[in-house]
PDB file of C-alpha atoms in Angstrom:
ATOM      1  CA  LEU A   4      21.013 -95.980  38.898  1.00 42.00           C
ATOM      2  CA  PHE A   5      18.027 -97.553  40.142  1.00 38.00           C
ATOM      3  CA  ARG A   6      17.965-100.661  42.319  1.00 37.00           C
ATOM      4  CA  SER A   7      15.596-103.256  41.506  1.00 37.00           C
ATOM      5  CA  GLY A   8      15.268-106.446  43.691  1.00 39.00           C
ATOM      6  CA  ASN A   9      18.751-108.028  43.181  1.00 45.00           C
ATOM      7  CA  SER A  10      19.945-105.734  40.586  1.00 41.00           C
ATOM      8  CA  ALA A  11      20.702-102.307  39.066  1.00 40.00           C
ATOM      9  CA  TYR A  12      19.473-100.780  35.914  1.00 42.00           C
ATOM     10  CA  ALA A  13      21.384 -96.850  34.644  1.00 44.00           C
ATOM     11  CA  GLN A  14      19.602 -95.644  31.349  1.00 45.00           C
ATOM     12  CA  ALA A  15      19.616 -93.909  29.037  1.00 44.00           C
ATOM     13  CA  ILE A  16      21.544 -91.012  30.724  1.00 44.00           C
ATOM     14  CA  SER A  17      25.683 -89.499  30.190  1.00 48.00           C
ATOM     15  CA  ALA A  18      27.727 -89.728  33.154  1.00 50.00           C
ATOM     16  CA  THR A  19      30.926 -86.656  31.613  1.00 51.00           C
ATOM     17  CA  GLN A  20      34.262 -86.005  33.097  1.00 46.00           C
ATOM     18  CA  LEU A  21      33.488 -86.401  36.760  1.00 45.00           C
ATOM     19  CA  SER A  22      36.597 -88.591  38.876  1.00 44.00           C
ATOM     20  CA  PHE A  23      36.904 -90.646  41.748  1.00 43.00           C
ATOM     21  CA  SER A  24      40.008 -91.463  43.574  1.00 44.00           C
ATOM     22  CA  GLY A  25      40.781 -95.356  43.029  1.00 56.00           C
ATOM     23  CA  TYR A  26      38.371 -97.234  41.407  1.00 69.00           C
ATOM     24  CA  GLY A  27      35.474 -95.832  38.636  1.00 76.00           C
ATOM     25  CA  GLY A  28      35.687 -92.138  37.580  1.00 77.00           C
ATOM     26  CA  ALA A  29      31.823 -92.470  37.503  1.00 82.00           C
ATOM     27  CA  ILE A  30      30.546 -95.842  38.928  1.00 86.00           C
ATOM     28  CA  ALA A  31      32.571 -98.246  41.304  1.00 82.00           C
ATOM     29  CA  ILE A  32      30.518-102.370  41.696  1.00 80.00           C
ATOM     30  CA  ALA A  33      31.102-104.056  45.334  1.00 77.00           C
ATOM     31  CA  ALA A  34      28.353-106.293  44.437  1.00 68.00           C
ATOM     32  CA  ALA A  35      27.656-108.240  47.895  1.00 65.00           C
ATOM     33  CA  ASN A  36      26.824-111.366  46.004  1.00 77.00           C
ATOM     34  CA  ALA A  37      28.322-112.945  42.242  1.00 76.00           C
ATOM     35  CA  THR A  38      24.341-112.975  41.219  1.00 82.00           C
ATOM     36  CA  ASP A  39      23.755-108.928  41.733  1.00 85.00           C
ATOM     37  CA  GLU A  40      23.046-108.196  38.231  1.00 89.00           C
ATOM     38  CA  ILE A  41      23.974-104.247  36.938  1.00 88.00           C
ATOM     39  CA  ASN A  42      22.198-103.229  34.324  1.00 91.00           C
ATOM     40  CA  ILE A  43      23.745-100.091  32.326  1.00 92.00           C
ATOM     41  CA  SER A  44      21.621 -99.704  28.720  1.00 93.00           C
ATOM     42  CA  GLY A  45      22.033 -95.763  26.150  1.00 93.00           C
ATOM     43  CA  VAL A  46      24.220 -94.560  28.389  1.00 92.00           C
ATOM     44  CA  THR A  47      27.446 -92.297  27.436  1.00 92.00           C
ATOM     45  CA  PHE A  48      30.163 -92.341  28.809  1.00 92.00           C
ATOM     46  CA  THR A  49      32.637 -88.957  27.802  1.00 92.00           C
ATOM     47  CA  GLY A  50      35.948 -88.072  29.736  1.00 90.00           C
ATOM     48  CA  ASN A  51      35.882 -89.946  32.721  1.00 88.00           C
ATOM     49  CA  LYS A  52      39.072 -90.130  34.831  1.00 86.00           C
ATOM     50  CA  VAL A  53      39.674 -92.873  38.614  1.00 82.00           C
ATOM     51  CA  TYR A  54      42.642 -91.016  40.456  1.00 71.00           C
ATOM     52  CA  LYS A  55      45.251 -92.263  42.998  1.00 62.00           C
ATOM     53  CA  ASP A  56      46.857 -89.475  45.682  1.00 54.00           C
ATOM     54  CA  LEU A  57      50.413 -89.853  46.304  1.00 49.00           C
ATOM     55  CA  TYR A  58      52.279 -88.310  49.645  1.00 48.00           C
ATOM     56  CA  ASN A  59      52.769 -84.630  48.810  1.00 52.00           C
ATOM     57  CA  SER A  60      56.853 -84.657  50.205  1.00 53.00           C
ATOM     58  CA  SER A  61      56.557 -80.538  50.277  1.00 56.00           C
ATOM     59  CA  THR A  62      52.962 -80.201  52.310  1.00 53.00           C
ATOM     60  CA  SER A  63      53.457 -83.215  54.538  1.00 52.00           C
ATOM     61  CA  THR A  64      50.262 -84.042  52.741  1.00 51.00           C
ATOM     62  CA  MET A  65      48.243 -86.564  50.766  1.00 46.00           C
ATOM     63  CA  GLY A  66      46.326 -85.183  47.754  1.00 49.00           C
ATOM     64  CA  TYR A  67      48.938 -84.509  45.580  1.00 42.00           C
ATOM     65  CA  HIS A  68      46.156 -86.086  41.849  1.00 47.00           C
ATOM     66  CA  VAL A  69      47.742 -88.008  39.038  1.00 51.00           C
ATOM     67  CA  VAL A  70      45.946 -90.185  36.523  1.00 55.00           C
ATOM     68  CA  GLY A  71      46.328 -93.445  38.186  1.00 64.00           C
ATOM     69  CA  GLY A  72      43.397 -96.352  40.661  1.00 80.00           C
ATOM     70  CA  SER A  73      41.267 -98.476  37.959  1.00 87.00           C
ATOM     71  CA  GLY A  74      38.157 -98.462  35.752  1.00 91.00           C
ATOM     72  CA  GLY A  75      37.917 -94.863  33.679  1.00 90.00           C
ATOM     73  CA  ALA A  76      34.477 -95.315  33.721  1.00 92.00           C
ATOM     74  CA  ILE A  77      33.333 -98.240  35.870  1.00 93.00           C
ATOM     75  CA  TYR A  78      35.170-100.771  38.087  1.00 91.00           C
ATOM     76  CA  SER A  79      33.351-103.777  39.490  1.00 92.00           C
ATOM     77  CA  SER A  80      34.284-106.488  41.987  1.00 89.00           C
ATOM     78  CA  LYS A  81      31.684-108.487  42.018  1.00 87.00           C
ATOM     79  CA  GLY A  82      28.337-109.538  40.138  1.00 90.00           C
ATOM     80  CA  LYS A  83      26.947-109.384  36.737  1.00 93.00           C
ATOM     81  CA  LEU A  84      27.746-106.545  34.594  1.00 94.00           C
ATOM     82  CA  ASN A  85      26.100-106.132  31.463  1.00 96.00           C
ATOM     83  CA  ILE A  86      26.952-103.350  29.470  1.00 96.00           C
ATOM     84  CA  THR A  87      24.023-102.740  26.229  1.00 96.00           C
ATOM     85  CA  ASP A  88      23.853-100.189  23.761  1.00 96.00           C
ATOM     86  CA  SER A  89      26.016 -97.784  24.627  1.00 96.00           C
ATOM     87  CA  THR A  90      29.275 -95.200  24.289  1.00 96.00           C
ATOM     88  CA  LEU A  91      32.288 -95.558  26.576  1.00 96.00           C
ATOM     89  CA  THR A  92      34.880 -92.604  25.514  1.00 96.00           C
ATOM     90  CA  LEU A  93      37.954 -90.890  26.276  1.00 95.00           C
ATOM     91  CA  ASN A  94      37.806 -92.173  29.938  1.00 93.00           C
ATOM     92  CA  GLU A  95      41.152 -92.991  31.862  1.00 91.00           C
ATOM     93  CA  ALA A  96      42.774 -95.131  34.274  1.00 90.00           C
ATOM     94  CA  GLY A  97      46.446 -96.473  34.830  1.00 88.00           C
ATOM     95  CA  THR A  98      44.305 -99.589  34.592  1.00 91.00           C
ATOM     96  CA  GLY A  99      41.429-100.545  32.887  1.00 94.00           C
ATOM     97  CA  GLY A 100      40.532 -97.531  30.952  1.00 94.00           C
ATOM     98  CA  ALA A 101      37.811 -97.865  30.263  1.00 96.00           C
ATOM     99  CA  ILE A 102      36.425-100.821  32.916  1.00 97.00           C
ATOM    100  CA  TYR A 103      38.365-103.351  35.768  1.00 94.00           C
ATOM    101  CA  ALA A 104      36.223-106.249  35.355  1.00 95.00           C
ATOM    102  CA  GLY A 105      37.744-108.212  38.591  1.00 91.00           C
ATOM    103  CA  SER A 106      37.589-111.336  39.260  1.00 90.00           C
ATOM    104  CA  ASN A 107      33.848-112.229  40.738  1.00 90.00           C
ATOM    105  CA  THR A 108      32.592-110.202  38.039  1.00 94.00           C
ATOM    106  CA  THR A 109      30.274-111.883  34.769  1.00 95.00           C
ATOM    107  CA  ALA A 110      30.808-108.673  32.219  1.00 97.00           C
ATOM    108  CA  VAL A 111      28.539-109.316  28.896  1.00 98.00           C
ATOM    109  CA  ILE A 112      29.414-105.917  26.931  1.00 98.00           C
ATOM    110  CA  ASP A 113      26.915-106.161  23.644  1.00 98.00           C
ATOM    111  CA  ASN A 114      26.251-102.835  21.089  1.00 98.00           C
ATOM    112  CA  SER A 115      28.689-100.851  22.217  1.00 98.00           C
ATOM    113  CA  SER A 116      31.533 -99.342  21.898  1.00 98.00           C
ATOM    114  CA  LEU A 117      34.392 -98.374  23.716  1.00 98.00           C
ATOM    115  CA  THR A 118      36.397 -95.687  21.831  1.00 98.00           C
ATOM    116  CA  TYR A 119      40.118 -93.332  22.334  1.00 98.00           C
ATOM    117  CA  ASN A 120      39.726 -94.286  25.968  1.00 97.00           C
ATOM    118  CA  LYS A 121      44.087 -94.608  27.396  1.00 95.00           C
ATOM    119  CA  SER A 122      45.653 -97.161  30.567  1.00 93.00           C
ATOM    120  CA  GLY A 123      48.610 -96.782  31.782  1.00 86.00           C
ATOM    121  CA  VAL A 124      48.873 -92.483  32.199  1.00 75.00           C
ATOM    122  CA  GLY A 125      51.397 -91.096  33.398  1.00 64.00           C
ATOM    123  CA  ASN A 126      54.295 -94.131  31.935  1.00 61.00           C
ATOM    124  CA  THR A 127      56.503 -93.069  31.214  1.00 56.00           C
ATOM    125  CA  THR A 128      59.078 -95.268  30.681  1.00 62.00           C
ATOM    126  CA  TYR A 129      58.088 -99.267  29.255  1.00 61.00           C
ATOM    127  CA  VAL A 130      55.710-100.909  32.260  1.00 56.00           C
ATOM    128  CA  GLN A 131      55.752-104.447  31.812  1.00 58.00           C
ATOM    129  CA  GLY A 132      53.662-107.231  33.691  1.00 52.00           C
ATOM    130  CA  ASN A 133      49.918-105.981  35.466  1.00 50.00           C
ATOM    131  CA  SER A 134      50.419-102.575  35.107  1.00 61.00           C
ATOM    132  CA  GLY A 135      49.456-100.199  32.945  1.00 78.00           C
ATOM    133  CA  GLY A 136      47.733-102.177  31.342  1.00 91.00           C
ATOM    134  CA  GLY A 137      43.865-102.094  29.114  1.00 95.00           C
ATOM    135  CA  GLY A 138      43.735 -99.290  27.006  1.00 96.00           C
ATOM    136  CA  ALA A 139      40.069-100.387  26.684  1.00 98.00           C
ATOM    137  CA  ILE A 140      39.365-102.831  29.427  1.00 98.00           C
ATOM    138  CA  TYR A 141      41.514-105.223  31.900  1.00 96.00           C
ATOM    139  CA  ASN A 142      39.399-108.278  32.880  1.00 97.00           C
ATOM    140  CA  ILE A 143      40.610-111.203  35.842  1.00 95.00           C
ATOM    141  CA  GLY A 144      37.104-112.128  35.799  1.00 95.00           C
ATOM    142  CA  ASN A 145      34.768-113.410  33.055  1.00 97.00           C
ATOM    143  CA  LEU A 146      34.038-111.505  29.996  1.00 98.00           C
ATOM    144  CA  THR A 147      32.054-111.696  26.448  1.00 98.00           C
ATOM    145  CA  ILE A 148      32.520-108.586  23.461  1.00 98.00           C
ATOM    146  CA  LYS A 149      29.002-109.409  21.175  1.00 98.00           C
ATOM    147  CA  ASN A 150      26.463-108.228  18.119  1.00 98.00           C
ATOM    148  CA  GLY A 151      28.969-105.288  16.997  1.00 98.00           C
ATOM    149  CA  SER A 152      30.295-104.252  19.372  1.00 98.00           C
ATOM    150  CA  HIS A 153      33.582-102.056  19.068  1.00 98.00           C
ATOM    151  CA  ILE A 154      36.387-101.808  21.072  1.00 98.00           C
ATOM    152  CA  ASP A 155      38.400 -98.740  18.365  1.00 98.00           C
ATOM    153  CA  ASN A 156      41.220 -96.285  19.616  1.00 98.00           C
ATOM    154  CA  ASN A 157      42.674 -96.995  22.489  1.00 98.00           C
ATOM    155  CA  GLU A 158      46.411 -96.604  23.435  1.00 95.00           C
ATOM    156  CA  ALA A 159      47.689 -98.830  26.509  1.00 94.00           C
ATOM    157  CA  VAL A 160      50.314 -95.847  27.390  1.00 89.00           C
ATOM    158  CA  LYS A 161      53.326 -97.873  27.050  1.00 84.00           C
ATOM    159  CA  SER A 162      52.229-101.333  28.192  1.00 90.00           C
ATOM    160  CA  GLN A 163      50.399-103.614  27.888  1.00 94.00           C
ATOM    161  CA  GLY A 164      47.321-104.804  25.490  1.00 96.00           C
ATOM    162  CA  GLY A 165      45.268-101.506  24.079  1.00 97.00           C
ATOM    163  CA  GLY A 166      42.056-102.513  23.912  1.00 98.00           C
ATOM    164  CA  ILE A 167      42.114-105.445  26.323  1.00 98.00           C
ATOM    165  CA  PHE A 168      44.091-107.255  28.810  1.00 97.00           C
ATOM    166  CA  ASN A 169      42.961-111.078  29.904  1.00 97.00           C
ATOM    167  CA  ALA A 170      45.138-111.501  33.079  1.00 94.00           C
ATOM    168  CA  LEU A 171      44.603-114.651  35.291  1.00 94.00           C
ATOM    169  CA  ALA A 172      44.277-118.204  33.956  1.00 95.00           C
ATOM    170  CA  THR A 173      40.933-118.471  34.883  1.00 95.00           C
ATOM    171  CA  SER A 174      39.619-115.339  32.415  1.00 96.00           C
ATOM    172  CA  VAL A 175      37.728-116.042  30.247  1.00 97.00           C
ATOM    173  CA  LEU A 176      37.351-113.215  26.804  1.00 98.00           C
ATOM    174  CA  THR A 177      34.912-113.667  24.448  1.00 98.00           C
ATOM    175  CA  ILE A 178      34.577-111.351  21.371  1.00 98.00           C
ATOM    176  CA  ASN A 179      31.434-112.226  19.595  1.00 98.00           C
ATOM    177  CA  ASN A 180      30.849-110.324  15.720  1.00 98.00           C
ATOM    178  CA  SER A 181      32.372-107.550  16.725  1.00 98.00           C
ATOM    179  CA  THR A 182      35.944-106.054  16.716  1.00 98.00           C
ATOM    180  CA  VAL A 183      39.002-104.573  18.162  1.00 98.00           C
ATOM    181  CA  SER A 184      40.934-102.535  15.897  1.00 98.00           C
ATOM    182  CA  ASN A 185      43.293 -99.065  15.672  1.00 98.00           C
ATOM    183  CA  ASN A 186      44.507 -99.800  19.250  1.00 97.00           C
ATOM    184  CA  GLN A 187      47.534 -98.969  20.398  1.00 96.00           C
ATOM    185  CA  ALA A 188      50.877-100.738  22.703  1.00 94.00           C
ATOM    186  CA  VAL A 189      53.785-101.978  23.352  1.00 92.00           C
ATOM    187  CA  ASP A 190      52.872-105.327  23.090  1.00 94.00           C
ATOM    188  CA  GLY A 191      49.226-107.011  22.561  1.00 96.00           C
ATOM    189  CA  SER A 192      48.237-103.761  20.754  1.00 97.00           C
ATOM    190  CA  GLY A 193      45.022-104.975  20.098  1.00 98.00           C
ATOM    191  CA  ILE A 194      44.425-107.584  22.795  1.00 98.00           C
ATOM    192  CA  TYR A 195      46.691-108.920  25.744  1.00 97.00           C
ATOM    193  CA  LEU A 196      47.000-112.608  26.659  1.00 97.00           C
ATOM    194  CA  ASN A 197      48.376-112.781  30.090  1.00 95.00           C
ATOM    195  CA  LYS A 198      47.243-116.188  31.118  1.00 95.00           C
ATOM    196  CA  GLY A 199      43.376-117.422  30.573  1.00 97.00           C
ATOM    197  CA  THR A 200      41.468-117.845  27.547  1.00 98.00           C
ATOM    198  CA  LEU A 201      39.689-116.913  24.530  1.00 98.00           C
ATOM    199  CA  ASN A 202      38.032-116.821  22.208  1.00 98.00           C
ATOM    200  CA  VAL A 203      37.693-114.707  18.872  1.00 98.00           C
ATOM    201  CA  THR A 204      34.433-115.997  17.041  1.00 98.00           C
ATOM    202  CA  ASN A 205      31.327-115.535  14.696  1.00 97.00           C
ATOM    203  CA  GLY A 206      32.894-113.243  11.897  1.00 97.00           C
ATOM    204  CA  SER A 207      34.716-111.046  14.198  1.00 98.00           C
ATOM    205  CA  HIS A 208      37.748-108.843  13.874  1.00 98.00           C
ATOM    206  CA  ILE A 209      40.592-107.933  15.342  1.00 98.00           C
ATOM    207  CA  ASP A 210      42.438-105.695  12.801  1.00 97.00           C
ATOM    208  CA  ASN A 211      45.298-102.479  12.054  1.00 97.00           C
ATOM    209  CA  ASN A 212      46.056-102.815  15.692  1.00 97.00           C
ATOM    210  CA  ILE A 213      50.050-101.063  16.099  1.00 94.00           C
ATOM    211  CA  GLY A 214      52.933-101.705  17.849  1.00 92.00           C
ATOM    212  CA  TYR A 215      55.056 -99.520  19.241  1.00 85.00           C
ATOM    213  CA  SER A 216      58.706 -98.676  20.878  1.00 74.00           C
ATOM    214  CA  ALA A 217      58.676 -99.650  24.711  1.00 63.00           C
ATOM    215  CA  THR A 218      61.029 -96.330  24.383  1.00 58.00           C
ATOM    216  CA  GLY A 219      59.690 -93.454  22.447  1.00 54.00           C
ATOM    217  CA  SER A 220      56.448 -93.630  20.909  1.00 51.00           C
ATOM    218  CA  GLY A 221      56.825 -94.088  16.308  1.00 50.00           C
ATOM    219  CA  GLY A 222      57.592 -97.030  15.373  1.00 52.00           C
ATOM    220  CA  THR A 223      57.256-100.599  16.284  1.00 52.00           C
ATOM    221  CA  ASN A 224      61.234-101.725  17.303  1.00 68.00           C
ATOM    222  CA  ASN A 225      60.978-104.159  20.403  1.00 82.00           C
ATOM    223  CA  ALA A 226      56.985-104.003  19.991  1.00 90.00           C
ATOM    224  CA  LYS A 227      55.228-107.963  19.808  1.00 93.00           C
ATOM    225  CA  GLY A 228      51.674-108.955  18.982  1.00 95.00           C
ATOM    226  CA  GLY A 229      50.400-106.504  17.248  1.00 96.00           C
ATOM    227  CA  GLY A 230      46.835-108.056  17.066  1.00 97.00           C
ATOM    228  CA  ILE A 231      47.580-110.511  19.590  1.00 98.00           C
ATOM    229  CA  TYR A 232      50.418-111.945  21.854  1.00 97.00           C
ATOM    230  CA  ASN A 233      49.699-114.179  23.972  1.00 97.00           C
ATOM    231  CA  GLN A 234      51.705-114.986  27.368  1.00 95.00           C
ATOM    232  CA  ALA A 235      50.800-117.934  28.702  1.00 95.00           C
ATOM    233  CA  GLY A 236      47.214-118.176  28.048  1.00 96.00           C
ATOM    234  CA  SER A 237      45.363-120.835  25.169  1.00 97.00           C
ATOM    235  CA  PHE A 238      42.841-118.561  22.751  1.00 97.00           C
ATOM    236  CA  THR A 239      40.972-120.247  19.472  1.00 97.00           C
ATOM    237  CA  ILE A 240      39.857-118.126  16.110  1.00 97.00           C
ATOM    238  CA  ASP A 241      37.186-119.729  14.182  1.00 96.00           C
ATOM    239  CA  GLY A 242      38.177-119.699  10.565  1.00 90.00           C
ATOM    240  CA  ASN A 243      35.172-117.302  10.542  1.00 94.00           C
ATOM    241  CA  SER A 244      36.770-114.227  11.794  1.00 97.00           C
ATOM    242  CA  VAL A 245      39.943-112.213  10.351  1.00 96.00           C
ATOM    243  CA  LEU A 246      43.257-110.911  11.383  1.00 97.00           C
ATOM    244  CA  SER A 247      44.637-108.563   8.996  1.00 97.00           C
ATOM    245  CA  GLY A 248      46.457-105.032   8.116  1.00 97.00           C
ATOM    246  CA  ASN A 249      47.863-105.164  12.834  1.00 96.00           C
ATOM    247  CA  GLN A 250      51.603-104.331  12.602  1.00 94.00           C
ATOM    248  CA  ALA A 251      54.320-105.211  15.262  1.00 92.00           C
ATOM    249  CA  TYR A 252      58.381-105.769  15.339  1.00 90.00           C
ATOM    250  CA  TYR A 253      57.744-109.162  16.347  1.00 92.00           C
ATOM    251  CA  GLY A 254      54.635-111.267  15.347  1.00 94.00           C
ATOM    252  CA  GLY A 255      52.296-108.026  13.302  1.00 94.00           C
ATOM    253  CA  GLY A 256      49.082-110.466  13.989  1.00 96.00           C
ATOM    254  CA  ILE A 257      49.993-112.821  16.824  1.00 97.00           C
ATOM    255  CA  TYR A 258      53.054-113.409  19.158  1.00 96.00           C
ATOM    256  CA  THR A 259      53.318-115.803  21.353  1.00 96.00           C
ATOM    257  CA  GLU A 260      55.447-116.511  24.383  1.00 90.00           C
ATOM    258  CA  SER A 261      57.756-119.818  24.721  1.00 69.00           C
TER     259      SER A 261
END
């Protein structure tokens, strides 16, 4: 990672099986200003994990590590985050298996793949709410996914947003000419729109995402919103985009809370 003025760059490298306690298994970004820019191009992030420390009562010490925290590969609290021509795969965290985009982050994912990432790792029961969501991405800021990007085969373990969790009323998520497919969660297997705005545009596909039972793997009993679960947000899907092959017990394509 190198810096020029108010911008930092990472190009043509790999970050593999790194781990960190709390935030960002490979990279944690705490920009000073919302205009500071991080540019990541041609980078592969594989098998990174973020941990949380638990108190070990048997030894009266901290340091018992379990997968937790936020952003298995990348955590950004503020600034502009641009990810281009990159791959994020097999990363794990408590929230945001690959990426956690904070409330003061404007993120763009361009021609990149996020596959086989997991959030909610270690959940043994269904976790409702914000904890454990976003198998690939947990978004609190403004996020655009574009230009043939793929959010595929990710999982929010016994939680929400197998592909993406969009959190706040001010959060804006745009899927432009990209694919969200084959992701798994209890609710919102493709996308969980907790609040905020979702725009699906320009021939994007929300395909073959599968909700599974809150009481165990297998089956779709109680699962809601195979493609999209809308808790309290608003969404637009243009006529050139496709929702198909998604499965859940309630609302295989889209489930909206009344």
